[in-house]
């Protein structure tokens, strides 16, 4: 039997019980997971059907298992189902988007987006039963009021958001990574402290039925991977 715990530099380390998978099962399991994730699509049209708060809590708990720089977990997920607040977010997001689509985007960007059938109108912000806003915590305040920066904040919150999207898909729900820019209005509307910056906004719910998505193709393995054997 292994020791249940050891001490490294004065810190307690506990025995990790790794779930082992046999090599054959691993091939099958990894392929099955890929097949499921490959069915995920960004959805822009939602149904207003309710989603239990417990599901949203589980999804956020999953995201929050992500690794982070020095385990600082530099994220806060705000989950909004309040209709009035969703309305205010829509109004403010559309105002930024109008400016973006009309004045901030170049022709090339607009052309690249044509296939996505997206525009400055964001009704999903009110229709989807939940909006999750991921905030990154750039720094933390000590009890004495002094500040210290977190580490690898974008990487950490990006990882957590990837796991959030995976958890949403796993729950049988859909989402969209919406990036109204700038997102300062979210700090104001959600009354977040000044060490938090909005990172990504995700409506979560069921898709409208029927729903159509652009006929996009994913890059093949040899376009995205290089093996050195
Ligand atoms: N922020 C806008 C525009 C937008 C930009 C990209 I790059 C997209 O892939 C999709 C949309 C919006 O969220 O609509």
CSV table of C-alpha atoms and ligand atoms in Angstrom, one decimal:
chain,number,residue,atom,x,y,z
A,1,UNK,CA,0.0,0.0,0.0
A,2,UNK,CA,1.2,3.5,-0.8
A,3,UNK,CA,1.3,6.2,1.9
A,4,UNK,CA,-2.0,8.2,1.9
A,5,UNK,CA,-0.1,11.5,2.1
A,6,UNK,CA,3.4,12.9,2.0
A,7,UNK,CA,5.0,16.3,2.8
A,8,UNK,CA,6.9,18.4,0.2
A,9,UNK,CA,8.4,21.6,1.4
A,10,UNK,CA,6.0,21.7,4.3
A,11,UNK,CA,2.9,21.2,2.1
A,12,UNK,CA,0.7,18.2,2.4
A,13,UNK,CA,0.4,16.1,-0.8
A,14,UNK,CA,-2.3,13.5,-0.9
A,15,UNK,CA,-2.3,10.2,-2.9
A,16,UNK,CA,-4.1,10.7,-6.2
A,17,UNK,CA,-6.4,7.9,-7.2
A,18,UNK,CA,-6.0,8.0,-11.0
A,19,UNK,CA,-8.8,6.3,-13.0
A,20,UNK,CA,-7.0,3.8,-15.2
A,21,UNK,CA,-8.4,2.9,-18.6
A,22,UNK,CA,-7.1,-0.1,-20.6
A,23,UNK,CA,-5.4,0.7,-23.9
A,24,UNK,CA,-8.2,-0.9,-25.9
A,25,UNK,CA,-10.9,0.9,-24.0
A,26,UNK,CA,-8.9,4.1,-24.3
A,27,UNK,CA,-9.1,4.0,-28.1
A,28,UNK,CA,-12.9,3.4,-28.0
A,29,UNK,CA,-13.5,6.0,-25.2
A,30,UNK,CA,-11.4,8.7,-26.8
A,31,UNK,CA,-13.1,8.2,-30.2
A,32,UNK,CA,-16.6,8.2,-28.6
A,33,UNK,CA,-15.8,11.5,-26.8
A,34,UNK,CA,-14.5,13.0,-30.1
A,35,UNK,CA,-17.7,11.9,-31.9
A,36,UNK,CA,-19.8,13.6,-29.2
A,37,UNK,CA,-17.8,16.8,-29.1
A,38,UNK,CA,-17.7,16.9,-32.9
A,39,UNK,CA,-21.5,17.3,-32.8
A,40,UNK,CA,-21.2,20.6,-30.9
A,41,UNK,CA,-22.1,23.7,-32.9
A,42,UNK,CA,-22.4,27.4,-32.0
A,43,UNK,CA,-26.1,28.2,-32.0
A,44,UNK,CA,-27.5,31.7,-32.5
A,45,UNK,CA,-31.2,31.0,-32.2
A,46,UNK,CA,-32.6,29.9,-28.9
A,47,UNK,CA,-35.8,28.5,-27.4
A,48,UNK,CA,-37.1,30.2,-24.2
A,49,UNK,CA,-37.6,26.8,-22.5
A,50,UNK,CA,-36.4,26.9,-18.9
A,51,UNK,CA,-33.2,25.2,-17.7
A,52,UNK,CA,-32.9,24.1,-14.1
A,53,UNK,CA,-30.5,26.2,-12.0
A,54,UNK,CA,-29.0,23.0,-10.7
A,55,UNK,CA,-27.8,22.2,-14.3
A,56,UNK,CA,-26.2,25.7,-14.6
A,57,UNK,CA,-24.5,25.2,-11.2
A,58,UNK,CA,-23.1,21.8,-12.3
A,59,UNK,CA,-21.8,23.3,-15.5
A,60,UNK,CA,-20.1,26.1,-13.7
A,61,UNK,CA,-18.6,23.7,-11.1
A,62,UNK,CA,-17.2,21.7,-14.1
A,63,UNK,CA,-15.7,24.8,-15.6
A,64,UNK,CA,-14.1,25.7,-12.3
A,65,UNK,CA,-12.2,22.4,-12.2
A,66,UNK,CA,-9.9,23.8,-14.9
A,67,UNK,CA,-6.2,24.1,-14.2
A,68,UNK,CA,-5.0,27.7,-13.5
A,69,UNK,CA,-1.8,29.5,-12.9
A,70,UNK,CA,-0.6,28.7,-9.4
A,71,UNK,CA,-4.1,27.5,-8.7
A,72,UNK,CA,-5.4,31.0,-8.3
A,73,UNK,CA,-8.7,30.1,-10.2
A,74,UNK,CA,-8.9,33.7,-11.5
A,75,UNK,CA,-12.5,33.5,-12.7
A,76,UNK,CA,-16.0,34.4,-11.7
A,77,UNK,CA,-19.0,33.1,-13.6
A,78,UNK,CA,-22.1,35.2,-13.4
A,79,UNK,CA,-25.3,33.3,-14.3
A,80,UNK,CA,-28.3,35.5,-15.2
A,81,UNK,CA,-31.9,34.3,-15.6
A,82,UNK,CA,-33.4,37.6,-14.4
A,83,UNK,CA,-35.5,38.9,-17.3
A,84,UNK,CA,-35.0,42.6,-16.6
A,85,UNK,CA,-31.2,42.2,-16.3
A,86,UNK,CA,-31.1,40.1,-19.5
A,87,UNK,CA,-33.0,42.9,-21.3
A,88,UNK,CA,-30.5,45.5,-20.0
A,89,UNK,CA,-27.6,43.3,-21.2
A,90,UNK,CA,-29.2,43.0,-24.6
A,91,UNK,CA,-29.7,46.7,-25.0
A,92,UNK,CA,-26.1,47.5,-24.0
A,93,UNK,CA,-24.6,44.7,-26.0
A,94,UNK,CA,-26.5,45.7,-29.1
A,95,UNK,CA,-25.4,49.3,-28.7
A,96,UNK,CA,-21.7,48.1,-28.7
A,97,UNK,CA,-22.3,45.7,-31.6
A,98,UNK,CA,-24.0,48.5,-33.7
A,99,UNK,CA,-20.8,50.5,-33.3
A,100,UNK,CA,-18.6,47.5,-34.0
A,101,UNK,CA,-20.5,46.4,-37.1
A,102,UNK,CA,-20.8,49.9,-38.4
A,103,UNK,CA,-17.4,51.4,-37.5
A,104,UNK,CA,-15.0,49.1,-36.0
A,105,UNK,CA,-15.0,46.1,-38.4
A,106,UNK,CA,-13.0,46.2,-41.6
A,107,UNK,CA,-14.3,44.8,-44.9
A,108,UNK,CA,-12.3,41.7,-44.6
A,109,UNK,CA,-13.7,41.0,-41.1
A,110,UNK,CA,-17.3,41.5,-42.4
A,111,UNK,CA,-16.7,39.2,-45.3
A,112,UNK,CA,-15.3,36.5,-43.0
A,113,UNK,CA,-18.4,36.8,-40.9
A,114,UNK,CA,-20.9,36.6,-43.8
A,115,UNK,CA,-21.0,32.8,-43.6
A,116,UNK,CA,-22.0,33.0,-39.9
A,117,UNK,CA,-25.2,34.8,-40.5
A,118,UNK,CA,-24.5,37.1,-37.5
A,119,UNK,CA,-25.3,40.8,-37.2
A,120,UNK,CA,-25.7,43.5,-34.6
A,121,UNK,CA,-29.0,42.1,-33.3
A,122,UNK,CA,-28.8,39.8,-30.3
A,123,UNK,CA,-32.3,38.6,-29.4
A,124,UNK,CA,-30.8,35.5,-27.9
A,125,UNK,CA,-29.6,37.6,-25.0
A,126,UNK,CA,-33.3,37.8,-23.9
A,127,UNK,CA,-34.6,34.5,-25.3
A,128,UNK,CA,-32.1,32.1,-23.8
A,129,UNK,CA,-33.1,31.2,-20.2
A,130,UNK,CA,-29.6,31.8,-18.9
A,131,UNK,CA,-26.7,34.0,-19.8
A,132,UNK,CA,-23.3,33.1,-18.3
A,133,UNK,CA,-20.7,35.9,-18.2
A,134,UNK,CA,-17.2,34.7,-17.5
A,135,UNK,CA,-15.0,37.3,-15.8
A,136,UNK,CA,-11.3,37.2,-15.4
A,137,UNK,CA,-9.8,38.3,-12.2
A,138,UNK,CA,-6.8,40.2,-13.2
A,139,UNK,CA,-5.6,40.7,-9.7
A,140,UNK,CA,-6.7,40.0,-6.1
A,141,UNK,CA,-6.9,42.4,-3.1
A,142,UNK,CA,-5.1,41.4,0.1
A,143,UNK,CA,-6.9,42.0,3.4
A,144,UNK,CA,-4.7,45.1,3.9
A,145,UNK,CA,-5.9,46.5,0.5
A,146,UNK,CA,-2.7,45.8,-1.4
A,147,UNK,CA,-3.0,44.1,-4.8
A,148,UNK,CA,-1.2,41.2,-6.4
A,149,UNK,CA,-1.6,40.0,-10.0
A,150,UNK,CA,-2.8,36.6,-10.9
A,151,UNK,CA,-0.8,34.4,-13.3
A,152,UNK,CA,-1.6,33.3,-16.9
A,153,UNK,CA,-5.1,34.8,-16.5
A,154,UNK,CA,-6.2,34.6,-20.1
A,155,UNK,CA,-4.9,31.1,-20.5
A,156,UNK,CA,-6.6,30.0,-17.2
A,157,UNK,CA,-10.0,31.6,-18.0
A,158,UNK,CA,-9.8,30.4,-21.6
A,159,UNK,CA,-9.3,26.8,-20.3
A,160,UNK,CA,-12.2,27.2,-17.9
A,161,UNK,CA,-14.4,28.5,-20.7
A,162,UNK,CA,-13.5,25.6,-22.9
A,163,UNK,CA,-14.6,23.2,-20.2
A,164,UNK,CA,-17.7,25.3,-19.6
A,165,UNK,CA,-18.7,24.9,-23.3
A,166,UNK,CA,-17.9,21.2,-23.1
A,167,UNK,CA,-20.1,20.8,-20.0
A,168,UNK,CA,-22.9,22.8,-21.7
A,169,UNK,CA,-22.8,20.4,-24.7
A,170,UNK,CA,-22.6,17.4,-22.4
A,171,UNK,CA,-25.8,18.5,-20.6
A,172,UNK,CA,-27.7,18.5,-24.0
A,173,UNK,CA,-27.8,22.3,-24.2
A,174,UNK,CA,-26.3,24.8,-26.6
A,175,UNK,CA,-24.4,28.0,-26.4
A,176,UNK,CA,-22.6,30.7,-28.3
A,177,UNK,CA,-19.4,32.5,-27.5
A,178,UNK,CA,-20.6,36.0,-27.9
A,179,UNK,CA,-18.0,38.8,-27.6
A,180,UNK,CA,-19.6,42.2,-27.5
A,181,UNK,CA,-16.7,44.5,-27.5
A,182,UNK,CA,-15.8,46.4,-25.4
A,183,UNK,CA,-17.5,44.6,-22.5
A,184,UNK,CA,-17.1,47.2,-19.8
A,185,UNK,CA,-20.9,47.5,-19.6
A,186,UNK,CA,-21.1,44.1,-18.1
A,187,UNK,CA,-18.9,45.2,-15.1
A,188,UNK,CA,-21.4,48.0,-14.6
A,189,UNK,CA,-24.7,46.1,-15.1
A,190,UNK,CA,-23.5,43.1,-13.0
A,191,UNK,CA,-21.9,45.4,-10.4
A,192,UNK,CA,-18.6,43.5,-10.5
A,193,UNK,CA,-15.5,44.7,-8.5
A,194,UNK,CA,-12.7,46.6,-10.4
A,195,UNK,CA,-10.4,43.6,-10.3
A,196,UNK,CA,-12.7,41.7,-12.7
A,197,UNK,CA,-12.9,42.1,-16.5
A,198,UNK,CA,-15.6,40.5,-18.6
A,199,UNK,CA,-14.0,37.7,-20.8
A,200,UNK,CA,-16.8,36.0,-22.6
A,201,UNK,CA,-20.6,36.0,-22.7
A,202,UNK,CA,-22.5,32.8,-23.3
A,203,UNK,CA,-26.2,32.4,-23.7
A,204,UNK,CA,-27.2,28.9,-22.6
A,205,UNK,CA,-30.4,27.0,-23.4
A,206,UNK,CA,-32.2,24.8,-25.9
A,207,UNK,CA,-32.0,25.6,-29.6
A,208,UNK,CA,-34.9,27.0,-31.5
A,209,UNK,CA,-36.6,24.2,-33.5
A,210,UNK,CA,-35.8,23.8,-36.3
A,211,UNK,CA,-32.4,25.4,-36.2
A,212,UNK,CA,-29.9,25.7,-39.0
A,213,UNK,CA,-26.2,26.2,-38.8
A,214,UNK,CA,-23.7,27.2,-41.4
A,215,UNK,CA,-22.3,24.3,-43.4
A,216,UNK,CA,-18.8,24.7,-42.0
A,217,UNK,CA,-16.1,22.0,-42.2
A,218,UNK,CA,-13.5,21.4,-39.5
A,219,UNK,CA,-9.9,21.3,-40.4
A,220,UNK,CA,-8.6,17.7,-40.8
A,221,UNK,CA,-6.2,16.1,-38.3
A,222,UNK,CA,-3.2,16.7,-40.7
A,223,UNK,CA,-4.1,20.4,-41.0
A,224,UNK,CA,-4.0,20.9,-37.2
A,225,UNK,CA,-1.5,18.4,-35.9
A,226,UNK,CA,2.1,17.6,-36.6
A,227,UNK,CA,3.6,14.4,-35.2
A,228,UNK,CA,7.3,13.9,-34.4
A,229,UNK,CA,7.8,10.2,-33.9
B,1,LIG,N1,-18.5,40.4,-31.6
B,1,LIG,C1,-19.5,40.2,-32.6
B,1,LIG,C2,-18.9,39.9,-33.9
B,1,LIG,C3,-18.4,38.5,-34.2
B,1,LIG,C4,-17.1,38.3,-34.4
B,1,LIG,C5,-16.6,37.1,-34.7
B,1,LIG,I1,-14.6,36.9,-35.0
B,1,LIG,C6,-17.4,36.0,-34.8
B,1,LIG,O1,-16.9,34.7,-35.1
B,1,LIG,C7,-18.8,36.2,-34.6
B,1,LIG,C8,-19.3,37.5,-34.3
B,1,LIG,C9,-20.6,39.3,-32.2
B,1,LIG,O2,-20.5,38.6,-31.2
B,1,LIG,O3,-21.6,39.2,-32.9
